Tab-separated table of C-alpha atoms in Angstrom:
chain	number	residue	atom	x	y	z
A	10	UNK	CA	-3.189	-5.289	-18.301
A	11	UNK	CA	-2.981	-1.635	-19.503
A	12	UNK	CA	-4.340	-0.200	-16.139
A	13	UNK	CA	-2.537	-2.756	-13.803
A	14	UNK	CA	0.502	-1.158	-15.929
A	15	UNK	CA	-0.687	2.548	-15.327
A	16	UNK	CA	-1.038	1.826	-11.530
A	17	UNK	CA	2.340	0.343	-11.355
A	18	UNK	CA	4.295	3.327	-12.864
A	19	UNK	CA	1.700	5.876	-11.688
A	20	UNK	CA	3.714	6.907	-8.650
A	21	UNK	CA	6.518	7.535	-10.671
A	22	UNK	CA	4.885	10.262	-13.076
A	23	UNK	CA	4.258	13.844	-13.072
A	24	UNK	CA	1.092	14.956	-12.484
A	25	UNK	CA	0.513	17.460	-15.872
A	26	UNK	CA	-0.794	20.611	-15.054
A	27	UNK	CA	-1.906	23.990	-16.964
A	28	UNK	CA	0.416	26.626	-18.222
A	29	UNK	CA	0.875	29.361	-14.699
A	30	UNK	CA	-0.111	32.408	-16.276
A	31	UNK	CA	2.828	34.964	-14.477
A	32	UNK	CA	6.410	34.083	-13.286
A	33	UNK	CA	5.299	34.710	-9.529
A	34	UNK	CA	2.357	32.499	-9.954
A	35	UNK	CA	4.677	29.712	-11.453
A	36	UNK	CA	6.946	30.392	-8.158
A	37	UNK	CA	4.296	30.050	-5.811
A	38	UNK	CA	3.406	26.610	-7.440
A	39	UNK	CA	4.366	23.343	-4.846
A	40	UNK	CA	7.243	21.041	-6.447
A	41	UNK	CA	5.975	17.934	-7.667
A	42	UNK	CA	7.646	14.995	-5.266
A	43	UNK	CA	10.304	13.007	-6.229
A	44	UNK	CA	10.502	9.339	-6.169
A	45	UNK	CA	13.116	7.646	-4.329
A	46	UNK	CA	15.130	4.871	-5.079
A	47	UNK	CA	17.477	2.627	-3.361
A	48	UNK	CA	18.778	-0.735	-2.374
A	49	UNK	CA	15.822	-2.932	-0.194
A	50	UNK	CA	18.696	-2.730	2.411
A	51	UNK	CA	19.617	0.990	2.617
A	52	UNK	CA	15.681	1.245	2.404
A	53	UNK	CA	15.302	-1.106	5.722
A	54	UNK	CA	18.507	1.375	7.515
A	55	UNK	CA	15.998	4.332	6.928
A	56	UNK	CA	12.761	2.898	8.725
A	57	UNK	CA	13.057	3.977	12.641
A	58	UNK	CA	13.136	1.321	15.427
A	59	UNK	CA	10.942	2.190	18.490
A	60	UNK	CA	8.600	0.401	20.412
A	61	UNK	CA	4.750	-0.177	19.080
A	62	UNK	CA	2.229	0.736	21.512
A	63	UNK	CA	-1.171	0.119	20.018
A	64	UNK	CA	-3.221	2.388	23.085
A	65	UNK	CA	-5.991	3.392	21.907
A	66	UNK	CA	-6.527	1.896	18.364
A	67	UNK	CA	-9.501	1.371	16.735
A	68	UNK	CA	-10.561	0.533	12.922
A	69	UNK	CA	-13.079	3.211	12.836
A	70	UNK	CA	-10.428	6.180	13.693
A	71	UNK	CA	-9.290	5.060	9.787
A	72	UNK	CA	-12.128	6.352	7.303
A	73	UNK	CA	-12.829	3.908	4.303
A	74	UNK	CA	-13.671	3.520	2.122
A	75	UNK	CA	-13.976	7.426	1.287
A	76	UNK	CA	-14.822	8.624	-2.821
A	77	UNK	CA	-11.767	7.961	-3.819
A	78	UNK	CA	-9.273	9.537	-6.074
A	79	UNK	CA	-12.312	10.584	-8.783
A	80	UNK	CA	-15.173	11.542	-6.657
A	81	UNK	CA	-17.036	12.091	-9.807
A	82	UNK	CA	-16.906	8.254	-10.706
A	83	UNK	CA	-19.881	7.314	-8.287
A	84	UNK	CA	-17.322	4.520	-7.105
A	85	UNK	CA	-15.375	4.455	-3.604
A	86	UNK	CA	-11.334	3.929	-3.219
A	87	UNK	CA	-12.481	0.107	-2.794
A	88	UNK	CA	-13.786	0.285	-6.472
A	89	UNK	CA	-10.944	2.401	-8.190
A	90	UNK	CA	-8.259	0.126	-6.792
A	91	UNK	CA	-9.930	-3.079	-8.336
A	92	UNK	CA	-10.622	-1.360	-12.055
A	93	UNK	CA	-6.924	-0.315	-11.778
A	94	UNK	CA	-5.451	-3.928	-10.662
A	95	UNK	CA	-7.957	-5.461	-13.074
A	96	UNK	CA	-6.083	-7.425	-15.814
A	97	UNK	CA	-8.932	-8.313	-17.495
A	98	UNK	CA	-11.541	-4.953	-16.684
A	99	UNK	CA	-14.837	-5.778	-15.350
A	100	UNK	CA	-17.955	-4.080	-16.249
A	101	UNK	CA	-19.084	-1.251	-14.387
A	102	UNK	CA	-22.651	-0.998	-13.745
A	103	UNK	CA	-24.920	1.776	-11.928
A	104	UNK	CA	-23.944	2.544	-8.735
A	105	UNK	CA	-20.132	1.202	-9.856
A	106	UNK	CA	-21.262	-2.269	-9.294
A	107	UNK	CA	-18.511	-4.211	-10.832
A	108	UNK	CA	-19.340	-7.714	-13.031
A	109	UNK	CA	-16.724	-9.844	-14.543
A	110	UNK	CA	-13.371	-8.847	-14.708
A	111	UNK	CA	-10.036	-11.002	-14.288
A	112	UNK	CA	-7.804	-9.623	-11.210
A	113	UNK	CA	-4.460	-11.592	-9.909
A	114	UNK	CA	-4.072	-11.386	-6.316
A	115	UNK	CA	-0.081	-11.621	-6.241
A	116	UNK	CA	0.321	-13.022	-2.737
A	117	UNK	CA	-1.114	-16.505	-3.525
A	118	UNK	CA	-0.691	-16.311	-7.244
A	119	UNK	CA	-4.652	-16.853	-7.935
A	120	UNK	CA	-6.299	-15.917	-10.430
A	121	UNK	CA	-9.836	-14.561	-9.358
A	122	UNK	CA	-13.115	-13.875	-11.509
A	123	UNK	CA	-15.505	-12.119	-8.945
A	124	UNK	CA	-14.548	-8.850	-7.239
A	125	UNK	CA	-16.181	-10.170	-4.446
A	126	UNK	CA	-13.706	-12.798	-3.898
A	127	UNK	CA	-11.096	-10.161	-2.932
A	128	UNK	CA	-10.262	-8.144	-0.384
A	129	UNK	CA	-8.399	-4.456	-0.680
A	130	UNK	CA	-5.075	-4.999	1.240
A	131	UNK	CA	-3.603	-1.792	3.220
A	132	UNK	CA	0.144	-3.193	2.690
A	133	UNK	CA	1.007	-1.677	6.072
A	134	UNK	CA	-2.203	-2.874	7.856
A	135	UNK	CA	-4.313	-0.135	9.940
A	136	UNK	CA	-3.251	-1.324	13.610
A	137	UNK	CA	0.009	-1.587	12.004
A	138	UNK	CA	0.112	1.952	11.018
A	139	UNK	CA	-1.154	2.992	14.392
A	140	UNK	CA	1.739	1.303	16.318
A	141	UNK	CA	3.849	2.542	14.284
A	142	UNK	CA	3.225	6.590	14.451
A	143	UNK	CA	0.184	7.179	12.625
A	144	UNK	CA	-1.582	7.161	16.533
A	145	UNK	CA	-0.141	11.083	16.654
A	146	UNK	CA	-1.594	11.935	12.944
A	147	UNK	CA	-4.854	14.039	12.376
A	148	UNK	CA	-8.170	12.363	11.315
A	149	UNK	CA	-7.551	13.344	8.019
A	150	UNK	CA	-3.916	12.409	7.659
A	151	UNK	CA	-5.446	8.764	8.868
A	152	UNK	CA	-8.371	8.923	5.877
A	153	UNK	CA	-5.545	9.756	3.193
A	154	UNK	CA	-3.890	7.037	4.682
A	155	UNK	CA	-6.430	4.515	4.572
A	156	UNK	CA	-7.672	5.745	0.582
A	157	UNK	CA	-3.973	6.047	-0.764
A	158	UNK	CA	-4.004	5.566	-4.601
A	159	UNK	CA	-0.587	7.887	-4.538
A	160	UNK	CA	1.152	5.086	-4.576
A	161	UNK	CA	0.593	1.934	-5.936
A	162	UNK	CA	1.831	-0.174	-3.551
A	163	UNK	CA	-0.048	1.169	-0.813
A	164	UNK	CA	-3.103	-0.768	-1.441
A	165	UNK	CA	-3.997	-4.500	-3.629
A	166	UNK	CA	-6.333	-6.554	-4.616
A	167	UNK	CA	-5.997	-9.827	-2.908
A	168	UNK	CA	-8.153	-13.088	-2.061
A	169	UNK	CA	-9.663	-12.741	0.926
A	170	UNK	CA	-8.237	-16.221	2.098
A	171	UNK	CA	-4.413	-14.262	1.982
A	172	UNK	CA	-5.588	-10.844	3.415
A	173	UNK	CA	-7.411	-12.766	6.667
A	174	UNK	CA	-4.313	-14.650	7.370
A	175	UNK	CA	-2.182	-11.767	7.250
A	176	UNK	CA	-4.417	-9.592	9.555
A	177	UNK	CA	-2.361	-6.945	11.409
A	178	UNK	CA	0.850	-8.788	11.272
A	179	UNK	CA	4.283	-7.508	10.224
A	180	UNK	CA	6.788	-9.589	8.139
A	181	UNK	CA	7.843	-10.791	11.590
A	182	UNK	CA	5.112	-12.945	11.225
A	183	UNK	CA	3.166	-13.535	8.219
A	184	UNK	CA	4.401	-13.245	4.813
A	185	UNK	CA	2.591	-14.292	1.191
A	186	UNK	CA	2.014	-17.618	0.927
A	187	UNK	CA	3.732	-17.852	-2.621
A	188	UNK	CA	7.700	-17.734	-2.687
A	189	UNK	CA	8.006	-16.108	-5.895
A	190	UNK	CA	5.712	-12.875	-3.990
A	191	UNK	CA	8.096	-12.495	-1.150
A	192	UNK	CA	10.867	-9.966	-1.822
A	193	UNK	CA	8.124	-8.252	-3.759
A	194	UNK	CA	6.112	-7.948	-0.556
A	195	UNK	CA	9.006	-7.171	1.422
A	196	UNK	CA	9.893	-4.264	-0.560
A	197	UNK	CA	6.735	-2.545	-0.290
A	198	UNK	CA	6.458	-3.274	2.860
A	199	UNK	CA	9.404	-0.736	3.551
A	200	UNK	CA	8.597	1.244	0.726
A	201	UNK	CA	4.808	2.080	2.372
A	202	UNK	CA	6.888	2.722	5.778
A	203	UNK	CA	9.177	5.149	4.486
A	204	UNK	CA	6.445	6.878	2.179
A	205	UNK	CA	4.360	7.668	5.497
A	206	UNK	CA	7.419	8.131	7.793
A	207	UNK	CA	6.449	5.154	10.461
A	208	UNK	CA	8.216	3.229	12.354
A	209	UNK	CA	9.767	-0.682	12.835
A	210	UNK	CA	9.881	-2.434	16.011
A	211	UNK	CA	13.228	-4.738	16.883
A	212	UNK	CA	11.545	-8.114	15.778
A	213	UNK	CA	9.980	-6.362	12.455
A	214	UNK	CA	13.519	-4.965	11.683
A	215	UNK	CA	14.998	-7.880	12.346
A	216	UNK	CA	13.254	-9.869	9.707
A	217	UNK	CA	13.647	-7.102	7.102
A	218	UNK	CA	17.144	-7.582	7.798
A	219	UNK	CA	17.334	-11.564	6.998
A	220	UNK	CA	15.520	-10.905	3.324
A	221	UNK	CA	17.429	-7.727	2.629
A	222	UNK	CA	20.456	-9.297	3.338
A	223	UNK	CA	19.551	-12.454	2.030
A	224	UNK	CA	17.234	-13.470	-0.748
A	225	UNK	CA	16.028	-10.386	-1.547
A	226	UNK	CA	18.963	-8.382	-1.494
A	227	UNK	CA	19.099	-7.399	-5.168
A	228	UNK	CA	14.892	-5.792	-4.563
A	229	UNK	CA	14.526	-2.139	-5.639
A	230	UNK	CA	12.558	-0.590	-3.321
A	231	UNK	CA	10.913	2.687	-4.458
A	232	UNK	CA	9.007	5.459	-2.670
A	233	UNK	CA	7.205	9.029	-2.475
A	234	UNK	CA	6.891	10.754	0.426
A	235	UNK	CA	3.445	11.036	1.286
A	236	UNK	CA	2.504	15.077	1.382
Protein backbone atom coordinates (compact mmCIF):
# COMPACT_ATOMS: atom_id res chain seq x y z
CA UNK A 1 0.00 0.00 0.00
CA UNK A 2 2.91 2.40 0.80
CA UNK A 3 4.33 2.26 -2.83
CA UNK A 4 0.89 2.14 -4.66
CA UNK A 5 0.61 5.49 -2.41
CA UNK A 6 4.13 6.84 -3.55
CA UNK A 7 3.20 6.18 -7.26
CA UNK A 8 -0.04 7.93 -6.90
CA UNK A 9 1.33 11.28 -5.54
CA UNK A 10 4.72 10.83 -7.26
CA UNK A 11 3.83 13.10 -10.17
CA UNK A 12 2.93 15.66 -7.94
CA UNK A 13 6.42 16.02 -6.04
CA UNK A 14 9.59 17.73 -6.52
CA UNK A 15 12.29 15.93 -7.56
CA UNK A 16 15.11 16.97 -4.56
CA UNK A 17 18.24 17.89 -5.86
CA UNK A 18 21.84 19.07 -4.47
CA UNK A 19 22.68 22.51 -3.27
CA UNK A 20 23.99 24.61 -7.01
CA UNK A 21 27.21 25.68 -5.90
CA UNK A 22 27.14 29.60 -7.65
CA UNK A 23 24.09 31.90 -8.35
CA UNK A 24 24.68 31.46 -12.25
CA UNK A 25 24.80 27.78 -11.89
CA UNK A 26 21.45 27.87 -9.85
CA UNK A 27 20.10 30.12 -12.94
CA UNK A 28 21.08 27.86 -15.51
CA UNK A 29 19.19 25.01 -13.60
CA UNK A 30 15.66 23.80 -15.70
CA UNK A 31 12.36 24.62 -13.55
CA UNK A 32 10.90 21.69 -12.13
CA UNK A 33 7.23 21.23 -14.00
CA UNK A 34 4.21 22.08 -12.54
CA UNK A 35 1.22 19.98 -12.16
CA UNK A 36 -1.97 21.02 -13.51
CA UNK A 37 -5.24 20.89 -12.25
CA UNK A 38 -8.68 21.38 -13.44
CA UNK A 39 -12.24 20.35 -13.90
CA UNK A 40 -12.49 16.70 -16.12
CA UNK A 41 -14.48 19.12 -18.41
CA UNK A 42 -12.18 22.14 -18.93
CA UNK A 43 -9.55 19.20 -19.17
CA UNK A 44 -11.67 17.50 -22.23
CA UNK A 45 -11.96 21.58 -23.93
CA UNK A 46 -8.04 21.42 -23.95
CA UNK A 47 -7.47 18.01 -25.91
CA UNK A 48 -7.41 18.97 -29.87
CA UNK A 49 -9.96 17.44 -32.32
CA UNK A 50 -8.42 16.29 -35.68
CA UNK A 51 -8.69 13.38 -37.62
CA UNK A 52 -6.60 9.97 -36.66
CA UNK A 53 -4.73 8.58 -39.43
CA UNK A 54 -2.92 5.50 -38.25
CA UNK A 55 -0.38 5.33 -41.75
CA UNK A 56 2.27 3.75 -41.00
CA UNK A 57 1.97 2.35 -37.38
CA UNK A 58 3.62 -0.34 -36.03
CA UNK A 59 4.20 -1.75 -32.29
CA UNK A 60 7.83 -2.08 -32.77
CA UNK A 61 8.40 1.85 -33.67
CA UNK A 62 7.44 2.00 -29.56
CA UNK A 63 10.55 0.52 -27.56
CA UNK A 64 9.54 -1.58 -24.39
CA UNK A 65 10.08 -2.52 -22.28
CA UNK A 66 13.44 -0.36 -21.93
CA UNK A 67 15.52 -0.35 -18.10
CA UNK A 68 13.30 1.63 -16.71
CA UNK A 69 13.37 4.53 -14.39
CA UNK A 70 16.44 2.74 -12.16
CA UNK A 71 18.60 1.11 -14.67
CA UNK A 72 20.64 -0.07 -11.82
CA UNK A 73 17.71 -2.34 -10.49
CA UNK A 74 18.41 -5.23 -13.09
CA UNK A 75 14.50 -4.91 -13.67
CA UNK A 76 12.73 -3.37 -16.91
CA UNK A 77 9.80 -0.51 -16.80
CA UNK A 78 7.46 -3.76 -16.92
CA UNK A 79 8.95 -4.73 -13.44
CA UNK A 80 9.14 -1.21 -11.68
CA UNK A 81 5.52 -0.48 -12.52
CA UNK A 82 4.28 -3.80 -10.81
CA UNK A 83 6.61 -3.34 -7.40
CA UNK A 84 5.14 0.22 -7.40
CA UNK A 85 1.26 -0.83 -7.94
CA UNK A 86 1.95 -3.78 -5.65
CA UNK A 87 -0.29 -3.56 -2.53
CA UNK A 88 1.00 -6.37 -1.07
CA UNK A 89 5.08 -6.35 -2.53
CA UNK A 90 6.23 -9.43 -4.10
CA UNK A 91 9.59 -10.85 -3.74
CA UNK A 92 12.19 -9.97 -6.02
CA UNK A 93 14.46 -12.61 -7.06
CA UNK A 94 17.72 -12.66 -9.41
CA UNK A 95 17.23 -11.37 -12.55
CA UNK A 96 14.04 -9.21 -10.88
CA UNK A 97 11.94 -12.23 -11.17
CA UNK A 98 8.99 -11.29 -9.14
CA UNK A 99 7.10 -14.13 -6.66
CA UNK A 100 4.09 -13.41 -4.65
CA UNK A 101 2.85 -10.16 -4.24
CA UNK A 102 -0.92 -8.85 -4.05
CA UNK A 103 -1.67 -6.20 -7.01
CA UNK A 104 -5.44 -4.76 -7.72
CA UNK A 105 -6.06 -4.27 -11.25
CA UNK A 106 -8.68 -1.27 -10.87
CA UNK A 107 -10.56 -1.77 -14.13
CA UNK A 108 -12.28 -5.05 -13.12
CA UNK A 109 -11.81 -4.66 -9.42
CA UNK A 110 -9.73 -8.12 -9.10
CA UNK A 111 -7.61 -8.88 -6.92
CA UNK A 112 -4.57 -10.81 -8.50
CA UNK A 113 -1.72 -13.00 -6.81
CA UNK A 114 0.71 -13.77 -9.79
CA UNK A 115 2.41 -10.97 -11.74
CA UNK A 116 1.95 -13.03 -14.53
CA UNK A 117 -1.69 -12.69 -14.51
CA UNK A 118 -1.37 -9.00 -15.48
CA UNK A 119 -0.69 -7.06 -18.13
CA UNK A 120 1.09 -3.32 -18.06
CA UNK A 121 -1.64 -1.01 -19.54
CA UNK A 122 -0.34 2.15 -21.70
CA UNK A 123 -3.63 4.23 -20.62
CA UNK A 124 -3.49 5.90 -24.04
CA UNK A 125 -2.75 2.66 -26.01
CA UNK A 126 0.35 2.72 -28.60
CA UNK A 127 -1.79 2.88 -31.98
CA UNK A 128 -3.73 5.26 -30.01
CA UNK A 129 -0.88 7.51 -29.42
CA UNK A 130 0.18 7.20 -33.01
CA UNK A 131 -3.19 8.47 -34.41
CA UNK A 132 -3.19 10.86 -32.32
CA UNK A 133 0.32 12.87 -33.00
CA UNK A 134 2.90 10.81 -31.59
CA UNK A 135 3.36 9.46 -35.64
CA UNK A 136 5.52 13.02 -36.04
CA UNK A 137 7.64 12.34 -32.63
CA UNK A 138 11.35 11.06 -32.65
CA UNK A 139 12.22 7.40 -31.77
CA UNK A 140 13.11 8.45 -28.56
CA UNK A 141 10.23 10.73 -27.71
CA UNK A 142 8.14 7.29 -28.66
CA UNK A 143 10.50 5.04 -26.03
CA UNK A 144 9.84 7.74 -23.17
CA UNK A 145 6.49 7.39 -24.16
CA UNK A 146 6.08 3.83 -24.04
CA UNK A 147 8.41 3.55 -20.37
CA UNK A 148 6.61 6.63 -18.68
CA UNK A 149 6.84 6.25 -14.84
CA UNK A 150 6.57 10.38 -14.80
CA UNK A 151 3.34 10.02 -14.26
CA UNK A 152 1.43 7.62 -12.62
CA UNK A 153 -1.33 7.33 -14.61
CA UNK A 154 0.43 6.72 -17.67
CA UNK A 155 0.87 3.11 -17.15
CA UNK A 156 -1.16 0.07 -14.67
CA UNK A 157 -1.19 -3.05 -13.71
CA UNK A 158 -4.21 -4.77 -15.00
CA UNK A 159 -5.57 -8.47 -15.70
CA UNK A 160 -4.84 -9.40 -18.85
CA UNK A 161 -8.60 -10.40 -19.46
CA UNK A 162 -9.38 -6.19 -19.16
CA UNK A 163 -6.22 -4.98 -21.09
CA UNK A 164 -7.12 -7.55 -24.28
CA UNK A 165 -10.57 -6.26 -24.43
CA UNK A 166 -9.60 -2.81 -24.41
CA UNK A 167 -6.90 -3.20 -27.17
CA UNK A 168 -6.37 0.08 -29.08
CA UNK A 169 -9.74 1.47 -28.39
CA UNK A 170 -10.66 4.95 -27.13
CA UNK A 171 -13.49 5.61 -24.57
CA UNK A 172 -15.60 5.75 -27.73
CA UNK A 173 -15.56 2.27 -27.42
CA UNK A 174 -14.38 0.32 -24.60
CA UNK A 175 -14.37 1.42 -21.13
CA UNK A 176 -13.53 -0.70 -17.63
CA UNK A 177 -15.74 -3.21 -17.06
CA UNK A 178 -16.41 -2.05 -13.34
CA UNK A 179 -18.72 1.14 -12.87
CA UNK A 180 -17.14 2.34 -9.85
CA UNK A 181 -13.52 2.55 -12.34
CA UNK A 182 -15.11 4.71 -14.93
CA UNK A 183 -14.72 8.44 -14.25
CA UNK A 184 -11.42 7.30 -12.83
CA UNK A 185 -10.46 5.95 -16.24
CA UNK A 186 -11.91 8.74 -17.97
CA UNK A 187 -9.88 11.20 -16.24
CA UNK A 188 -6.66 9.78 -17.04
CA UNK A 189 -7.55 9.16 -20.10
CA UNK A 190 -7.47 13.05 -20.75
CA UNK A 191 -5.00 13.59 -18.27
CA UNK A 192 -2.30 11.15 -20.40
CA UNK A 193 -3.59 13.24 -23.61
CA UNK A 194 -2.88 16.51 -22.36
CA UNK A 195 0.48 15.39 -20.57
CA UNK A 196 1.85 14.29 -24.16
CA UNK A 197 0.00 17.02 -26.15
CA UNK A 198 -2.15 14.46 -28.56
CA UNK A 199 -5.01 14.69 -30.02
CA UNK A 200 -9.07 13.51 -29.89
CA UNK A 201 -11.00 12.57 -32.82
CA UNK A 202 -14.96 13.80 -33.07
CA UNK A 203 -16.40 10.38 -31.78
CA UNK A 204 -13.57 10.17 -28.86
CA UNK A 205 -14.51 13.81 -27.87
CA UNK A 206 -17.79 13.19 -28.04
CA UNK A 207 -17.87 10.55 -25.40
CA UNK A 208 -15.55 12.52 -23.09
CA UNK A 209 -18.16 14.99 -23.35
CA UNK A 210 -21.25 12.68 -22.10
CA UNK A 211 -19.07 11.60 -18.73
CA UNK A 212 -17.64 15.05 -18.20
CA UNK A 213 -20.81 16.48 -18.40
CA UNK A 214 -22.53 13.80 -16.85
CA UNK A 215 -21.48 11.31 -14.24
CA UNK A 216 -18.22 12.25 -13.93
CA UNK A 217 -18.45 15.79 -13.89
CA UNK A 218 -17.20 16.45 -10.36
CA UNK A 219 -13.49 14.14 -11.58
CA UNK A 220 -10.25 16.08 -10.97
CA UNK A 221 -8.21 15.52 -13.64
CA UNK A 222 -4.48 16.23 -13.06
CA UNK A 223 -1.43 16.46 -15.35
CA UNK A 224 2.41 17.25 -16.13
CA UNK A 225 3.50 18.11 -19.22
CA UNK A 226 5.68 15.58 -20.47
CA UNK A 227 9.38 17.33 -21.12
Amino acid sequence: MIKNLARTFGALSLALVPLLSSPAAQAAAPAASVAEVTTLADAVGLVPVTEEDRTGYTRTKFKHWNSGDDAGDGCNTRAEVLLAEAVVAPTVEAGCKLTGGTWISYYDGQEVTSAGSLDIDHMVPLAEAWDSGASTWTAARREAYANDQGADVSLVAVTARTNRSKSDQDPADWMPPAPQAQCRYVGEWVATKLRWGLTADDRELEALKVYSEGPCEDTIVRYTPAA
